[in-house]
Amino acid sequence: MDYFLTDEQKMIIELARKIAQEKIKPIREQCDEKGEFPWEIVKELSQADLMGIYIPQEYGGFGGGVMELCLAVEELCKVDGGIALSLAATALGTFPIMLFGTEEQKKKYLPRIAKGEVLAGFGLTEPESGSDAGATKTTAKKDGDNYILNGTKCFITNGGVAEVYTIIAMTDKTKGSRGASAFIVEKGTPGFSFGKKENKMGIRASATCELIFQDCKIPKANLLGREGAGFIVAMKTLDQSRPGVASQALGIAAGALDEAVEYAKTRKQFNHPISSFQGIQHMLADMATQVEAARALVYATARAVDKGVKDISGVSAMSKLFASDTAMKVTTDAVQIFGGYGYMKEYPVEKMMRDAKITQIYEGTNQIQRNVIALDLIKKAARKK
Ligand code: COS
């Protein structure tokens, strides 16, 4: 399918492909096995200007948008769905600053993130507040020119390895989600520490850990947007970032499809390559169709976000929902085509299947995506009346 990509976009794909093939492929098994964070790949991505691909040039970035970010993430995830998160999760932590930061905040944080000198993370989820993002318990109490943060965030991607975090905390518990505010918190701030490092099923090269705030004092200047706007900051950030998860899922699915086609061509049973059997051909045909449909939706959504189309919650959720379900289906089918070998760690498809699973869960479960899509649909229908 021709998506009429610009020369620049094609160059981004080539750059990401080269890093994925030459640098990520040789270490992906070890990173997965040991749960190692790939700092050397962060360096490669920084040198290729990919860490700042979605950040405007005036803040030291490449000047692309969500589309360029998605193209890079997709390509990297064809080889490894976890390693690319150093980039994708940094984008998630950076979007609140890009969308709601003051000029001063942007100038302070974006150039270092764009250069890949520091990574970012996004702290919304808590032990008792996952899908119900409005039930945040972490508090931020005003204290003169500061806020004092107390609480725990969990399952934070890039947790521990990032230097800059966007944190959602309640400044007024009595107001529910309208009492939440967003803050920038830097690693090393007294009272801010890291808790349990998670031992995960998949995306094991990505760092995931708890963030703990104990009387953590941060300056008023670190408030993002106005007090009480934290829930909206979080929702609009997720609208912007869900195509990124979708592109991660798309990359994993496309990578598994490539592996399955190659294997089906070489694996012989009953004296014939298994690719000659209709049962396998039909599976491959379905997988390819699902991948292409996911790609079309992800690219269309990313382009809509970059064009500033309003009300993107619904399509953004659709792209994440469809691409992640595709990733789960396609990777499971890839394992099936590999048969017993697919179940073994010697082949990459079992890892792809493990990596795919998280895309149906994080940045909002796919059940929540359906809620978002349905609400958007109903709201728009009501407006037409
Ligand atoms: N853009 C702008 N405003 C939004 C919005 C969006 N995408 N989504 C919700 N809002 C607004 C609503 O319009 C509402 O405003 P008013 O109070 O003025 O009416 C307010 O925010 C509260 O919205 P709502 O009542 O829909 O909130 P709920 O508590 O019912 O929760 C969901 C809504 C479920 C969509 C939200 O909690 C959610 O996204 N949960 C999943 C969180 C998630 O993705 N977690 C993963 C971890 S982050 S990596």
XYZ file of C-alpha atoms and ligand atoms in Angstrom:
434
model
C 0.000 0.000 0.000
C 1.366 3.443 -0.876
C 0.783 5.955 1.924
C 2.403 8.760 -0.075
C 5.075 9.351 2.520
C 7.409 12.295 2.020
C 11.112 11.762 1.308
C 11.813 12.874 4.862
C 9.409 10.288 6.272
C 10.986 7.573 4.123
C 14.384 8.623 5.438
C 13.104 8.294 9.038
C 11.943 4.742 8.290
C 15.330 3.909 6.797
C 17.187 5.339 9.800
C 14.993 3.409 12.252
C 15.263 0.219 10.179
C 19.062 0.422 10.184
C 19.193 0.836 13.970
C 16.638 -1.953 14.456
C 18.444 -4.413 12.206
C 22.045 -3.584 13.026
C 21.895 -2.575 16.695
C 18.683 -3.874 18.257
C 18.413 -7.322 16.679
C 21.728 -8.589 18.084
C 20.825 -7.621 21.682
C 17.053 -8.115 21.842
C 17.206 -11.634 23.249
C 19.635 -10.675 25.996
C 17.658 -7.537 26.944
C 14.475 -9.623 27.118
C 16.058 -12.440 29.108
C 17.798 -10.191 31.628
C 15.301 -7.326 31.652
C 18.094 -4.929 30.718
C 17.414 -1.335 29.721
C 19.166 -0.593 26.405
C 21.095 2.610 27.065
C 23.283 1.981 24.019
C 20.171 2.112 21.811
C 19.048 5.384 23.406
C 22.450 6.724 22.355
C 21.962 5.442 18.799
C 18.468 6.959 18.588
C 19.790 10.274 19.919
C 22.647 10.363 17.413
C 20.157 9.706 14.612
C 18.001 12.615 15.915
C 15.127 10.204 16.515
C 14.676 10.989 20.229
C 13.488 14.477 19.304
C 11.650 13.515 16.161
C 8.259 14.877 17.336
C 9.653 17.989 19.078
C 9.584 21.353 17.237
C 12.863 22.602 15.837
C 12.703 25.764 17.950
C 13.168 23.524 21.006
C 15.994 21.529 19.476
C 13.894 18.734 17.963
C 13.656 17.334 14.447
C 10.384 19.159 13.866
C 8.240 16.182 12.921
C 4.948 15.257 14.484
C 3.039 12.255 15.747
C 3.177 10.721 12.248
C 6.977 10.785 12.196
C 7.076 9.398 15.733
C 4.737 6.566 14.715
C 6.820 5.699 11.646
C 9.983 5.419 13.748
C 8.278 3.441 16.536
C 6.659 1.036 14.062
C 9.971 0.308 12.385
C 11.838 -0.234 15.655
C 9.041 -2.445 17.014
C 9.192 -4.755 13.998
C 12.365 -6.015 15.644
C 11.682 -5.386 19.330
C 8.518 -4.052 20.931
C 10.156 -3.123 24.224
C 13.350 -1.304 23.317
C 11.529 1.374 21.303
C 9.655 2.403 24.445
C 12.598 4.494 25.551
C 11.427 6.771 22.716
C 7.637 6.217 22.777
C 7.242 6.521 26.553
C 9.454 9.601 26.542
C 7.025 11.113 24.038
C 4.154 10.280 26.410
C 5.948 12.083 29.238
C 6.840 15.004 26.978
C 3.457 15.655 25.343
C 2.020 17.333 28.484
C 4.894 19.835 28.391
C 4.434 20.424 24.655
C 0.660 20.776 24.969
C 0.350 22.691 28.249
C 3.810 23.965 29.202
C 4.666 27.648 29.438
C 7.386 29.009 27.168
C 9.747 28.853 30.123
C 8.922 25.208 30.872
C 9.302 24.261 27.205
C 12.681 25.990 26.953
C 13.850 24.349 30.164
C 12.891 20.744 29.373
C 12.332 20.132 25.652
C 15.853 20.727 24.274
C 17.447 18.148 26.594
C 14.708 15.616 25.823
C 15.051 16.326 22.094
C 18.777 15.652 22.206
C 18.200 12.396 24.077
C 20.213 13.683 27.045
C 17.269 12.874 29.325
C 14.248 10.597 29.067
C 10.746 11.401 30.273
C 7.888 9.471 31.892
C 4.195 9.946 32.633
C 2.823 9.288 36.118
C -0.935 8.823 36.171
C -1.582 5.209 37.249
C -1.694 4.290 40.929
C -2.209 0.991 42.739
C -5.912 1.798 43.180
C -6.432 4.065 40.187
C -5.942 2.414 36.799
C -8.889 2.669 34.426
C -10.541 5.073 36.864
C -7.993 7.812 36.280
C -10.117 10.330 38.187
C -9.640 8.385 41.417
C -6.038 9.582 41.840
C -4.954 9.526 45.488
C -1.557 11.221 45.243
C -1.886 14.696 46.716
C -0.187 17.994 46.000
C -0.647 20.468 48.807
C 0.136 24.123 48.224
C 2.795 25.456 50.563
C 3.737 29.070 49.763
C 5.627 29.022 46.475
C 5.782 25.228 46.469
C 3.631 22.119 46.327
C 4.212 19.126 48.575
C 3.582 15.780 46.868
C 2.637 12.589 48.698
C 1.605 9.272 47.159
C 2.676 6.392 44.945
C 2.469 5.913 41.185
C 2.871 2.442 39.743
C 3.661 0.681 36.445
C 5.441 3.790 35.162
C 7.237 3.168 31.864
C 10.770 4.636 31.871
C 10.430 4.731 35.666
C 13.852 5.110 37.229
C 15.648 5.740 33.928
C 13.843 8.992 33.085
C 14.916 12.333 34.552
C 11.675 14.248 33.862
C 8.198 13.083 34.918
C 4.740 14.525 34.419
C 2.778 13.647 37.543
C -0.964 13.915 38.111
C -1.886 14.697 41.722
C -4.933 15.996 43.581
C -4.756 19.632 44.641
C -8.387 19.514 45.810
C -9.761 16.097 46.699
C -13.293 17.431 47.158
C -13.613 18.244 43.447
C -13.023 14.753 41.998
C -11.328 14.776 38.611
C -11.633 18.588 38.512
C -9.397 18.714 41.568
C -6.428 17.086 39.821
C -3.380 19.033 38.661
C -0.333 18.164 36.579
C 3.269 18.779 37.643
C 6.751 18.340 36.264
C 8.922 16.486 38.760
C 12.614 15.902 38.249
C 14.554 12.836 39.309
C 16.708 13.691 42.306
C 14.136 15.996 43.919
C 14.277 15.273 47.672
C 11.299 13.135 48.705
C 11.035 11.516 45.250
C 12.276 7.917 45.081
C 11.787 4.772 43.030
C 10.110 1.668 44.402
C 9.561 -1.801 43.039
C 11.009 -2.555 39.605
C 8.479 -4.758 37.824
C 9.336 -8.221 36.493
C 7.155 -8.311 33.385
C 5.729 -10.849 30.927
C 6.837 -8.830 27.888
C 8.510 -5.549 26.867
C 11.143 -6.632 29.349
C 13.806 -4.290 27.949
C 11.637 -1.397 29.037
C 12.019 -0.110 32.593
C 8.801 -0.133 34.640
C 8.724 0.891 38.273
C 6.947 2.657 41.114
C 7.422 6.347 41.804
C 7.184 7.272 45.480
C 6.567 10.787 46.767
C 7.103 11.475 50.460
C 6.792 15.166 51.327
C 8.370 15.907 47.974
C 8.648 19.679 47.603
C 8.431 21.057 44.067
C 8.328 24.695 43.014
C 5.062 26.302 41.890
C 6.775 26.940 38.552
C 6.476 23.191 37.849
C 2.674 23.272 37.691
C 1.574 22.352 34.142
C -1.430 24.309 32.961
C -3.682 25.705 35.651
C -4.504 24.175 39.005
C -7.445 21.781 38.580
C -6.693 21.045 34.909
C -4.724 17.855 35.593
C -7.393 15.439 34.397
C -7.737 17.300 31.102
C -3.930 17.400 30.746
C -3.941 13.605 31.200
C -6.829 12.981 28.795
C -5.476 15.244 26.059
C -2.036 13.700 26.481
C -3.511 10.226 26.014
C -5.450 11.400 22.932
C -2.106 12.484 21.476
C -0.098 9.457 22.579
C -2.430 6.521 21.839
C -1.459 6.461 18.124
C 2.082 5.878 19.428
C 0.985 2.731 21.286
C -0.924 1.784 18.161
C 2.259 2.104 16.095
C 4.120 -0.026 18.634
C 1.425 -2.697 18.228
C 1.503 -2.293 14.440
C 5.279 -2.758 14.390
C 5.089 -5.889 16.540
C 2.355 -7.320 14.284
C 4.229 -6.473 11.082
C 7.426 -8.009 12.486
C 5.590 -11.224 13.395
C 3.999 -11.383 9.936
C 7.421 -11.075 8.264
C 8.787 -13.861 10.467
C 5.782 -16.092 9.739
C 6.046 -15.640 5.956
C 9.775 -16.424 5.975
C 9.284 -19.485 8.144
C 6.359 -20.786 6.088
C 8.539 -20.582 2.945
C 11.359 -22.657 4.428
C 9.627 -25.111 6.758
C 8.826 -28.361 4.924
C 6.212 -30.905 5.949
C 4.732 -33.665 3.795
C 7.568 -32.882 1.326
C 6.307 -29.339 0.687
C 6.964 -25.918 2.191
C 4.093 -25.236 4.568
C 3.461 -21.993 2.618
C 1.997 -24.188 -0.125
C -0.842 -25.336 2.140
C -4.058 -23.410 1.954
C -4.576 -23.579 5.723
C -1.339 -21.597 6.219
C -1.963 -19.329 3.218
C -5.325 -18.248 4.591
C -3.811 -17.502 7.981
C -1.080 -15.381 6.342
C -3.668 -13.615 4.177
C -5.745 -12.668 7.223
C -2.671 -11.528 9.128
C -1.508 -9.339 6.240
C -4.969 -7.820 5.800
C -5.241 -7.024 9.508
C -1.774 -5.447 9.577
C -2.540 -3.276 6.538
C -5.898 -2.166 7.961
C -4.198 -1.276 11.253
C -1.505 0.674 9.400
C -4.079 2.649 7.407
C -5.940 3.599 10.601
C -2.799 4.463 12.569
C -1.382 6.675 9.806
C -4.727 8.410 9.232
C -5.058 9.103 12.957
C -1.489 10.334 13.340
C -1.955 12.672 10.379
C -5.215 13.971 11.869
C -3.478 14.686 15.192
C -0.700 16.565 13.394
C -3.211 18.602 11.369
C -4.757 19.724 14.656
C -8.116 18.073 13.940
C -10.388 18.647 16.938
C -12.121 15.868 18.881
C -9.608 13.148 18.148
C -10.374 11.102 21.304
C -12.528 8.613 19.398
C -10.191 7.925 16.465
C -7.142 7.952 18.690
C -8.762 5.252 20.858
C -9.823 3.340 17.713
C -6.261 3.228 16.410
C -4.971 1.892 19.743
C -7.821 -0.606 20.046
C -7.594 -1.956 16.518
C -3.805 -2.081 16.244
C -3.345 -3.751 19.631
C -6.008 -6.390 18.999
C -4.345 -6.961 15.627
C -0.953 -7.354 17.308
C -2.324 -9.953 19.715
C -4.093 -11.890 16.957
C -1.230 -11.746 14.453
C 1.506 -12.686 16.937
C -0.598 -15.589 18.258
C -1.101 -16.809 14.681
C 2.614 -16.404 13.973
C 3.395 -18.680 16.929
C 0.843 -21.147 15.546
C 2.489 -21.156 12.107
C 5.873 -21.821 13.711
C 4.264 -24.701 15.609
C 6.393 -26.184 18.409
C 9.354 -24.021 17.372
C 7.236 -20.913 17.823
C 6.761 -21.776 21.461
C 10.504 -21.903 22.039
C 12.717 -18.954 22.900
C 15.096 -19.755 20.027
C 12.601 -18.056 17.687
C 11.447 -14.453 18.098
C 7.680 -14.930 17.746
C 6.952 -16.064 21.324
C 8.535 -12.815 22.540
C 6.480 -10.824 20.039
C 3.343 -12.456 21.420
C 4.383 -11.548 24.984
C 5.253 -8.001 23.919
C 1.937 -7.588 22.082
C -0.172 -8.223 25.166
C 0.685 -4.985 26.942
C -0.580 -2.897 24.016
C -4.118 -4.073 24.840
C -3.642 -2.949 28.429
C -1.617 0.218 28.875
C -2.507 3.809 28.032
C -6.024 2.603 28.779
C -7.288 -0.969 28.487
C -9.112 -1.827 25.295
C -12.334 -1.894 27.315
C -11.693 1.769 28.224
C -10.925 2.534 24.547
C -14.373 1.204 23.671
C -15.899 3.481 26.326
C -14.045 6.460 24.868
C -15.131 5.580 21.311
C -18.772 5.075 22.319
C -18.922 8.314 24.331
C -17.388 10.238 21.437
C -19.927 8.735 19.053
C -22.867 9.586 21.292
C -21.593 13.118 22.010
C -21.170 13.835 18.285
C -24.611 12.430 17.497
C -26.159 14.678 20.178
C -24.387 17.725 18.674
C -25.903 17.025 15.238
C -29.452 17.410 16.614
N -10.352 15.670 26.208
C -10.857 16.718 26.910
N -11.649 16.567 27.983
C -11.956 15.324 28.382
C -11.480 14.185 27.704
C -10.643 14.389 26.576
N -10.146 13.374 25.876
N -11.944 13.084 28.317
C -12.706 13.506 29.349
N -12.701 14.859 29.377
C -13.409 15.720 30.324
C -14.919 15.456 30.276
O -15.538 16.240 29.268
C -15.345 15.877 31.660
O -15.427 17.294 31.715
P -16.551 18.007 32.642
O -16.192 17.638 34.058
O -16.367 19.428 32.320
O -17.847 17.416 32.203
C -14.157 15.458 32.531
O -13.021 15.377 31.660
C -14.373 14.127 33.218
O -14.673 13.196 32.195
P -15.484 11.851 32.443
O -16.678 12.167 33.295
O -15.708 11.181 31.132
O -14.428 11.061 33.326
P -14.480 9.605 33.933
O -13.982 9.689 35.319
O -15.801 8.970 33.671
O -13.333 8.808 33.121
C -12.191 7.762 31.278
C -13.216 8.819 31.764
C -12.593 6.355 31.633
C -12.150 7.934 29.776
C -10.801 8.118 31.882
O -10.788 7.880 33.266
C -9.700 7.297 31.235
O -9.222 7.634 30.159
N -9.245 6.234 31.893
C -8.137 5.431 31.434
C -6.877 6.028 31.907
C -5.708 5.417 31.265
O -5.570 5.418 30.060
N -4.811 4.902 32.090
C -3.632 4.279 31.623
C -2.460 4.823 32.309
S -1.776 6.198 31.596
S -0.266 5.420 30.642
